Coordinates of C-alpha atoms and ligand atoms in Angstrom, one line a residue:
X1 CA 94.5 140.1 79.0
X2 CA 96.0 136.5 78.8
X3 CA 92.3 134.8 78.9
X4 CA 91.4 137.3 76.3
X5 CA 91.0 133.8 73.9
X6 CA 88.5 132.1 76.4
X7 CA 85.6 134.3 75.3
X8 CA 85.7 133.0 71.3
X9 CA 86.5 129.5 72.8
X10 CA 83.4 129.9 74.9
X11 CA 81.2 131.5 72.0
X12 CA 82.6 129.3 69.4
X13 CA 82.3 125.5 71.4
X14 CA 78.3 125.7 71.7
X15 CA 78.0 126.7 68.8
X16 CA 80.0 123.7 66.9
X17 CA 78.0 121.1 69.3
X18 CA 75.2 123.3 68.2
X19 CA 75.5 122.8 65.1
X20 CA 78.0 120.2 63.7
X21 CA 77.0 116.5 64.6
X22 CA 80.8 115.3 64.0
X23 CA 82.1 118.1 66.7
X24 CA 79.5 116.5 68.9
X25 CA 80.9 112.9 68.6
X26 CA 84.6 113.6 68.8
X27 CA 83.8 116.1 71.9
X28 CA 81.9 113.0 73.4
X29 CA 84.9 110.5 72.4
X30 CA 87.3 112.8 74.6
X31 CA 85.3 113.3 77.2
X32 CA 84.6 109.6 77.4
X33 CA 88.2 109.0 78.1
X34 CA 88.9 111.8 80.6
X35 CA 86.2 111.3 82.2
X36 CA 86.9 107.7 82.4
X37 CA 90.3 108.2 83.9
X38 CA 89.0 110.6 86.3
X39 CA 86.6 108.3 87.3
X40 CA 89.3 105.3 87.9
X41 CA 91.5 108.1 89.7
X42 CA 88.7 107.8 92.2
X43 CA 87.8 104.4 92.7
X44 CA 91.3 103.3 92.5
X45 CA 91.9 104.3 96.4
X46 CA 88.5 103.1 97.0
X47 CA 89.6 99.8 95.6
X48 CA 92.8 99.6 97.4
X49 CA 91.3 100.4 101.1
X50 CA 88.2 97.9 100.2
X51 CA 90.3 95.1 99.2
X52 CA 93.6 95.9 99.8
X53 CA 94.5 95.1 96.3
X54 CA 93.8 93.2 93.2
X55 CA 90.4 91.5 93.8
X56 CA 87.5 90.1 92.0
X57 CA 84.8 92.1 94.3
X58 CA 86.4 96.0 92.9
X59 CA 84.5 95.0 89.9
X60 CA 81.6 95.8 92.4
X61 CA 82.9 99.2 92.6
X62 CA 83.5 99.6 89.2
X63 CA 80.2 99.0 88.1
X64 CA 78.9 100.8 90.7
X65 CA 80.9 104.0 89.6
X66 CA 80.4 103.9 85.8
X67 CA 76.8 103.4 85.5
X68 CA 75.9 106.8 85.4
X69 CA 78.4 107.5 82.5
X70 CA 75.4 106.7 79.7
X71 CA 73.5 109.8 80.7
X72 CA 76.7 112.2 79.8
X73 CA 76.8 110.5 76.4
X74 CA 72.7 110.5 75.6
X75 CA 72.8 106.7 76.2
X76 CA 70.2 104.2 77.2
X77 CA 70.3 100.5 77.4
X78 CA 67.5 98.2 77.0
X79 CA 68.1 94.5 78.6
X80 CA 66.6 91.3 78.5
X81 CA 67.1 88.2 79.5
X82 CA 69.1 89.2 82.5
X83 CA 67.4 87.1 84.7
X84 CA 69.7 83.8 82.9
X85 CA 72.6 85.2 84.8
X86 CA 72.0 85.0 88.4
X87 CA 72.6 81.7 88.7
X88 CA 75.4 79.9 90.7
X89 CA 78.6 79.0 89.7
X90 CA 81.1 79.6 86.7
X91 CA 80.3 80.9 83.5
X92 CA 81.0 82.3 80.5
X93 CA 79.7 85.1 79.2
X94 CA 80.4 86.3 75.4
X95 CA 79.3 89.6 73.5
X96 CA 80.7 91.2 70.4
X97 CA 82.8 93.8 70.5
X98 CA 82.2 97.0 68.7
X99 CA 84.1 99.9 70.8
X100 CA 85.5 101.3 73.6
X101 CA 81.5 102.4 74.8
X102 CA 80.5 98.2 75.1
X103 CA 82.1 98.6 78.7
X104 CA 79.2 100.6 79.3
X105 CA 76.8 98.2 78.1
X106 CA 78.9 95.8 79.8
X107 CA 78.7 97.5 83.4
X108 CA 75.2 97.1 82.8
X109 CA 74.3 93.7 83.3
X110 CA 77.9 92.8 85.0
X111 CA 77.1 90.0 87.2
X112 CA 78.6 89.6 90.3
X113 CA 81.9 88.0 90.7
X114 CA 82.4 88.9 87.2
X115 CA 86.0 90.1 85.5
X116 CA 87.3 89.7 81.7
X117 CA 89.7 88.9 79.5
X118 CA 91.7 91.8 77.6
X119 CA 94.4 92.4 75.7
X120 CA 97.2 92.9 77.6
X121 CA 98.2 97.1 76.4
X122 CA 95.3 97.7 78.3
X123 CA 97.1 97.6 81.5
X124 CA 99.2 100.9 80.1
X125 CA 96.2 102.7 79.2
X126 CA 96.9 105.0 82.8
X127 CA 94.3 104.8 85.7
X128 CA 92.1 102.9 83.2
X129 CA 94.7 100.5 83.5
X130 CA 95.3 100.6 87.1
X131 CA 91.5 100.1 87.9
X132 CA 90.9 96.9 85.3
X133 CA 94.6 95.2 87.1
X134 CA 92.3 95.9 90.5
X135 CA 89.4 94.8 88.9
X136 CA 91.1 91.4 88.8
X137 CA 91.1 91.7 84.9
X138 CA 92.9 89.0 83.2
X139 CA 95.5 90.3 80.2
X140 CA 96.6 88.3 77.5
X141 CA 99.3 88.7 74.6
X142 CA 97.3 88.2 71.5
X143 CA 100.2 87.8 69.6
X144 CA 101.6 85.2 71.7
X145 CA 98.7 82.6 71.1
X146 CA 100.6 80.0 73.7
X147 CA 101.1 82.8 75.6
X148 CA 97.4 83.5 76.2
X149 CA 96.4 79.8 76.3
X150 CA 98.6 79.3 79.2
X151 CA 97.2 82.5 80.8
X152 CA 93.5 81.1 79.9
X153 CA 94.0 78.0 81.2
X154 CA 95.2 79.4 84.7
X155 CA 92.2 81.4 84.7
X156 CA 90.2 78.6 84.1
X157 CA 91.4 76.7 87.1
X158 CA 90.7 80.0 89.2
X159 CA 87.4 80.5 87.8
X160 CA 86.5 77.1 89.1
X161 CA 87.9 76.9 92.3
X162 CA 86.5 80.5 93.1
X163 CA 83.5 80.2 91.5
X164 CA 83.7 83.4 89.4
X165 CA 82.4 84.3 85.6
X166 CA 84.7 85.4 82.9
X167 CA 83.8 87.8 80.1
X168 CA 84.9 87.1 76.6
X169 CA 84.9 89.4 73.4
X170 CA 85.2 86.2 71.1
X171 CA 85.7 88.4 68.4
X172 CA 89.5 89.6 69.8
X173 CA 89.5 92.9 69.0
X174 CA 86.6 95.7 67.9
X175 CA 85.1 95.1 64.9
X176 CA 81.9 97.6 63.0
X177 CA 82.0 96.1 59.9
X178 CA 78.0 95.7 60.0
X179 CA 78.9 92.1 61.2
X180 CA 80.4 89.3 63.6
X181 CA 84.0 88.3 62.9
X182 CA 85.0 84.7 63.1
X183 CA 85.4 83.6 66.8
X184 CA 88.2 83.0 68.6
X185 CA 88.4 79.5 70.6
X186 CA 89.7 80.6 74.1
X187 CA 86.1 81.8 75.4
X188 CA 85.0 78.3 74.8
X189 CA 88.3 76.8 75.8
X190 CA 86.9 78.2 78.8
X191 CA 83.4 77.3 78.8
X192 CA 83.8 73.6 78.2
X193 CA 85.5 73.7 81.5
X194 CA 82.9 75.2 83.5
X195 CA 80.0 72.9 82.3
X196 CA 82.1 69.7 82.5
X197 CA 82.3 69.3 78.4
X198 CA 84.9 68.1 76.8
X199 CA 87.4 69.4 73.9
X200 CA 85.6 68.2 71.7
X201 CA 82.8 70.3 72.0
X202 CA 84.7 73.7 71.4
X203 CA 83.5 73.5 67.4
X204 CA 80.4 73.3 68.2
X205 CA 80.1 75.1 71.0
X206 CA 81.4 77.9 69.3
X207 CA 79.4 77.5 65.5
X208 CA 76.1 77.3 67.8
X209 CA 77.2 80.7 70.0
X210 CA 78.4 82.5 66.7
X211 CA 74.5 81.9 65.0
X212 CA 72.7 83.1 68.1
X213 CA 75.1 85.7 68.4
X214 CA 74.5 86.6 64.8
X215 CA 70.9 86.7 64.7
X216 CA 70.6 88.8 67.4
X217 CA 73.2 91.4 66.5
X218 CA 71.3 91.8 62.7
X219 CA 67.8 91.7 64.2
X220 CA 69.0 94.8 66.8
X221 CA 71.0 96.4 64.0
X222 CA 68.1 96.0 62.3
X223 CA 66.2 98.6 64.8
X224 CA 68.7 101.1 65.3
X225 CA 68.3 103.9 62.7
X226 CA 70.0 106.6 64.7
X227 CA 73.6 107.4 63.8
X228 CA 75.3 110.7 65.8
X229 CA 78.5 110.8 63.6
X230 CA 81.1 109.0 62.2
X231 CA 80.9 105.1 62.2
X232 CA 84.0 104.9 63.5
X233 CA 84.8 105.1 67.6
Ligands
LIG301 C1 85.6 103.4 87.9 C2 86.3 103.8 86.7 C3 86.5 102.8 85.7 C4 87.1 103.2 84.5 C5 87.3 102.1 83.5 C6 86.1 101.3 83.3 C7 86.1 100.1 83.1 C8 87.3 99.3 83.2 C9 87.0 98.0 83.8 C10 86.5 96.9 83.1 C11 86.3 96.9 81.7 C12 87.3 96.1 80.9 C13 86.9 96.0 79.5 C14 88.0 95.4 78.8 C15 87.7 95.1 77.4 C16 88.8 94.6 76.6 C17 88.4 93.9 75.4 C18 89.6 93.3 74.7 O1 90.7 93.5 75.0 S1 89.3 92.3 73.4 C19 90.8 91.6 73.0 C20 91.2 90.5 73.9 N1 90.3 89.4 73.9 C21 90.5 88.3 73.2 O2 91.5 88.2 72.4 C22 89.5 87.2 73.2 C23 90.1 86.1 73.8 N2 91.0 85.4 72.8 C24 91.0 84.1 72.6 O3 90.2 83.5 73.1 C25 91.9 83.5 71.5 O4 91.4 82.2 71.3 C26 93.4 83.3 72.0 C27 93.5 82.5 73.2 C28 94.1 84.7 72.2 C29 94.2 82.6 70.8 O5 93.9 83.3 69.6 P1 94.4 82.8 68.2 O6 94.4 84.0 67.4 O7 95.6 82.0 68.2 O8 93.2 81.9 67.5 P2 92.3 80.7 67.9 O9 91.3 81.1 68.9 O10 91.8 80.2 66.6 O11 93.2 79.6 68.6 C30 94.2 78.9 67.9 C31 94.2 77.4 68.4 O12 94.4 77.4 69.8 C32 93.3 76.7 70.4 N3 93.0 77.3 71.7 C33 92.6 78.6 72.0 N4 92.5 78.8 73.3 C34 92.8 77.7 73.9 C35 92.8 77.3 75.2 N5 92.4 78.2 76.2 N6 93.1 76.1 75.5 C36 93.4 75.2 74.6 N7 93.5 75.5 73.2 C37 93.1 76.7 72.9 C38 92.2 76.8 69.5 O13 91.2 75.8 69.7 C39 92.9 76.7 68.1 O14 93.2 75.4 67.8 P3 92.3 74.6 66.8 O15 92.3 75.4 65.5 O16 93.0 73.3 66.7 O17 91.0 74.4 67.4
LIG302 C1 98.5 107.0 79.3 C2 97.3 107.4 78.7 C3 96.7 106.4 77.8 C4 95.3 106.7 77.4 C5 94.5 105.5 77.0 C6 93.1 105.7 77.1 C7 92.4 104.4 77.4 C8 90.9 104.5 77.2 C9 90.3 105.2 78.4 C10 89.1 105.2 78.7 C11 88.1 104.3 78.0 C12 87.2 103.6 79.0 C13 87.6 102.3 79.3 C14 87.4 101.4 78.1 C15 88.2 100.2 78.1 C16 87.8 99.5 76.8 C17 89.0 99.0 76.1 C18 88.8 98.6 74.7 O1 87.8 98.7 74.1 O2 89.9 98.1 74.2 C19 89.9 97.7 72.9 C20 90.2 96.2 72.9 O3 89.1 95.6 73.5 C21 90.4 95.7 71.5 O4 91.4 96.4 71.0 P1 91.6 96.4 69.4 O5 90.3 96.7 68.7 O6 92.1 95.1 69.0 O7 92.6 97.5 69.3

């Protein structure tokens, strides 16, 4: 008698995803996350026995294991240009940030040796947390602008001596205002260092990536007509 509610639950549910596009984006949003955690629930001990703790090469297993995410969400990616990141060495990488879903975008193209830079609640956010502290993701305090200098700066030195690539949401937080906000410094902090520029280059450097940056983002936004809900996630 006690499961007596199930059967409207399990009449009423296909018929809202059936039928209401915003049911179908806010029952995608939770699943996203619990599936998400349930995912990093699993690769966390695969982690842990592969590398025996916080390592650079989980990132391997993490992009291995979420890649198939997109097809429970009705998502597809279409890349180009891939090809100008397998190339030796340090680098930089910098895309815009829009929501929690660019990790999958990310996890597509995630070269190897490969971590980011996040802000630092992250680390509470559960197993999600766990896995990107395994995943040899570096956290900063936003709001402690020395702070994350110093912790930039220490993983500039790393990502020379080891040779590894650091990804960089320039805009510092998620932004879908139909537009780029103004870049932060630190990715290119970083960059000078791995191409042997100088300080002095960080305007620049950053005024030339924000215009590519730009014109891509409006000539994409440009082609997407498709919206499944609410603009916001
Ligand atoms: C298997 C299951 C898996 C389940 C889970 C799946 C996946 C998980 C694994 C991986 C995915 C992880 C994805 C995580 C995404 C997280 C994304 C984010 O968290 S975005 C938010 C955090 N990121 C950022 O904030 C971007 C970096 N920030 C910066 O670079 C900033 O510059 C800053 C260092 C924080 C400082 O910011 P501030 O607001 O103070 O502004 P400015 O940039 O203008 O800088 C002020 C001043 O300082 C100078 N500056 C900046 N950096 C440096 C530096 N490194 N060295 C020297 N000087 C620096 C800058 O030039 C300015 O000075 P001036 O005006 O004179 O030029
Ligand atoms: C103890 C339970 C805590 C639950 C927290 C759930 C955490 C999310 C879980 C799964 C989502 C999949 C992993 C996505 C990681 C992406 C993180 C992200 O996008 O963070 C936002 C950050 O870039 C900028 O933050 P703000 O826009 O400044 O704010």
């Amino acid at each position: 008698m006690d499961a007596v509610w199930i059967l409207p639950v399990l009449l009423v549910l296909p018929l809202l995803l059936w039928t209401s596009s915003t049911f179908v984006f806010y029952f995608k949003k939770c699943f996203y996350v619990a599936y998400m955690m349930l995912l990093a629930v699993i690769a966390i001990p695969i982690c842990i026995l592969k590398s025996g703790g916080r390592d650079i090469e989980n990132m391997r297993v993490i992009r291995f294991m979420v890649r198939h995410v997109k097809y429970f969400l009705g998502l597809r990616f279409q890349v180009s240009g891939w090809e100008h990141l397998q190339t030796d060495g340090p680098y930089v990488i910098i895309s815009n940030h829009q929501s929690s879903l660019d990790v999958l975008g990310m996890m597509e193209v995630l070269p190897d040796r490969c971590s980011t830079i996040a802000k630092k609640e992250l680390l509470w956010a559960g197993t999600v947390g766990m896995i990107c502290w395994l995943g040899g993701i570096v956290f900063i305090n936003r709001k402690k602008t020395s702070d994350a200098k110093n912790v930039m700066s220490d993983a500039a030195k790393t990502m020379l001596a080891d040779k590894i690539r650091l990804w960089v949401f320039p805009e510092g937080t998620r932004n879908q205002n139909g537009g780029l906000l103004p870049f932060k410094k630190g990715a290119f902090h970083l960059a000078i260092q791995a191409q042997g520029l100088t300080a002095d280059d960080v305007t620049l450097l950053s005024e030339q990536s924000f215009g590519i940056m730009r014109s891509a983002f409006l000539e994409i936004s440009g082609q997407s007509v498709q919206s499944n809900g609410p603009s916001t996630h």
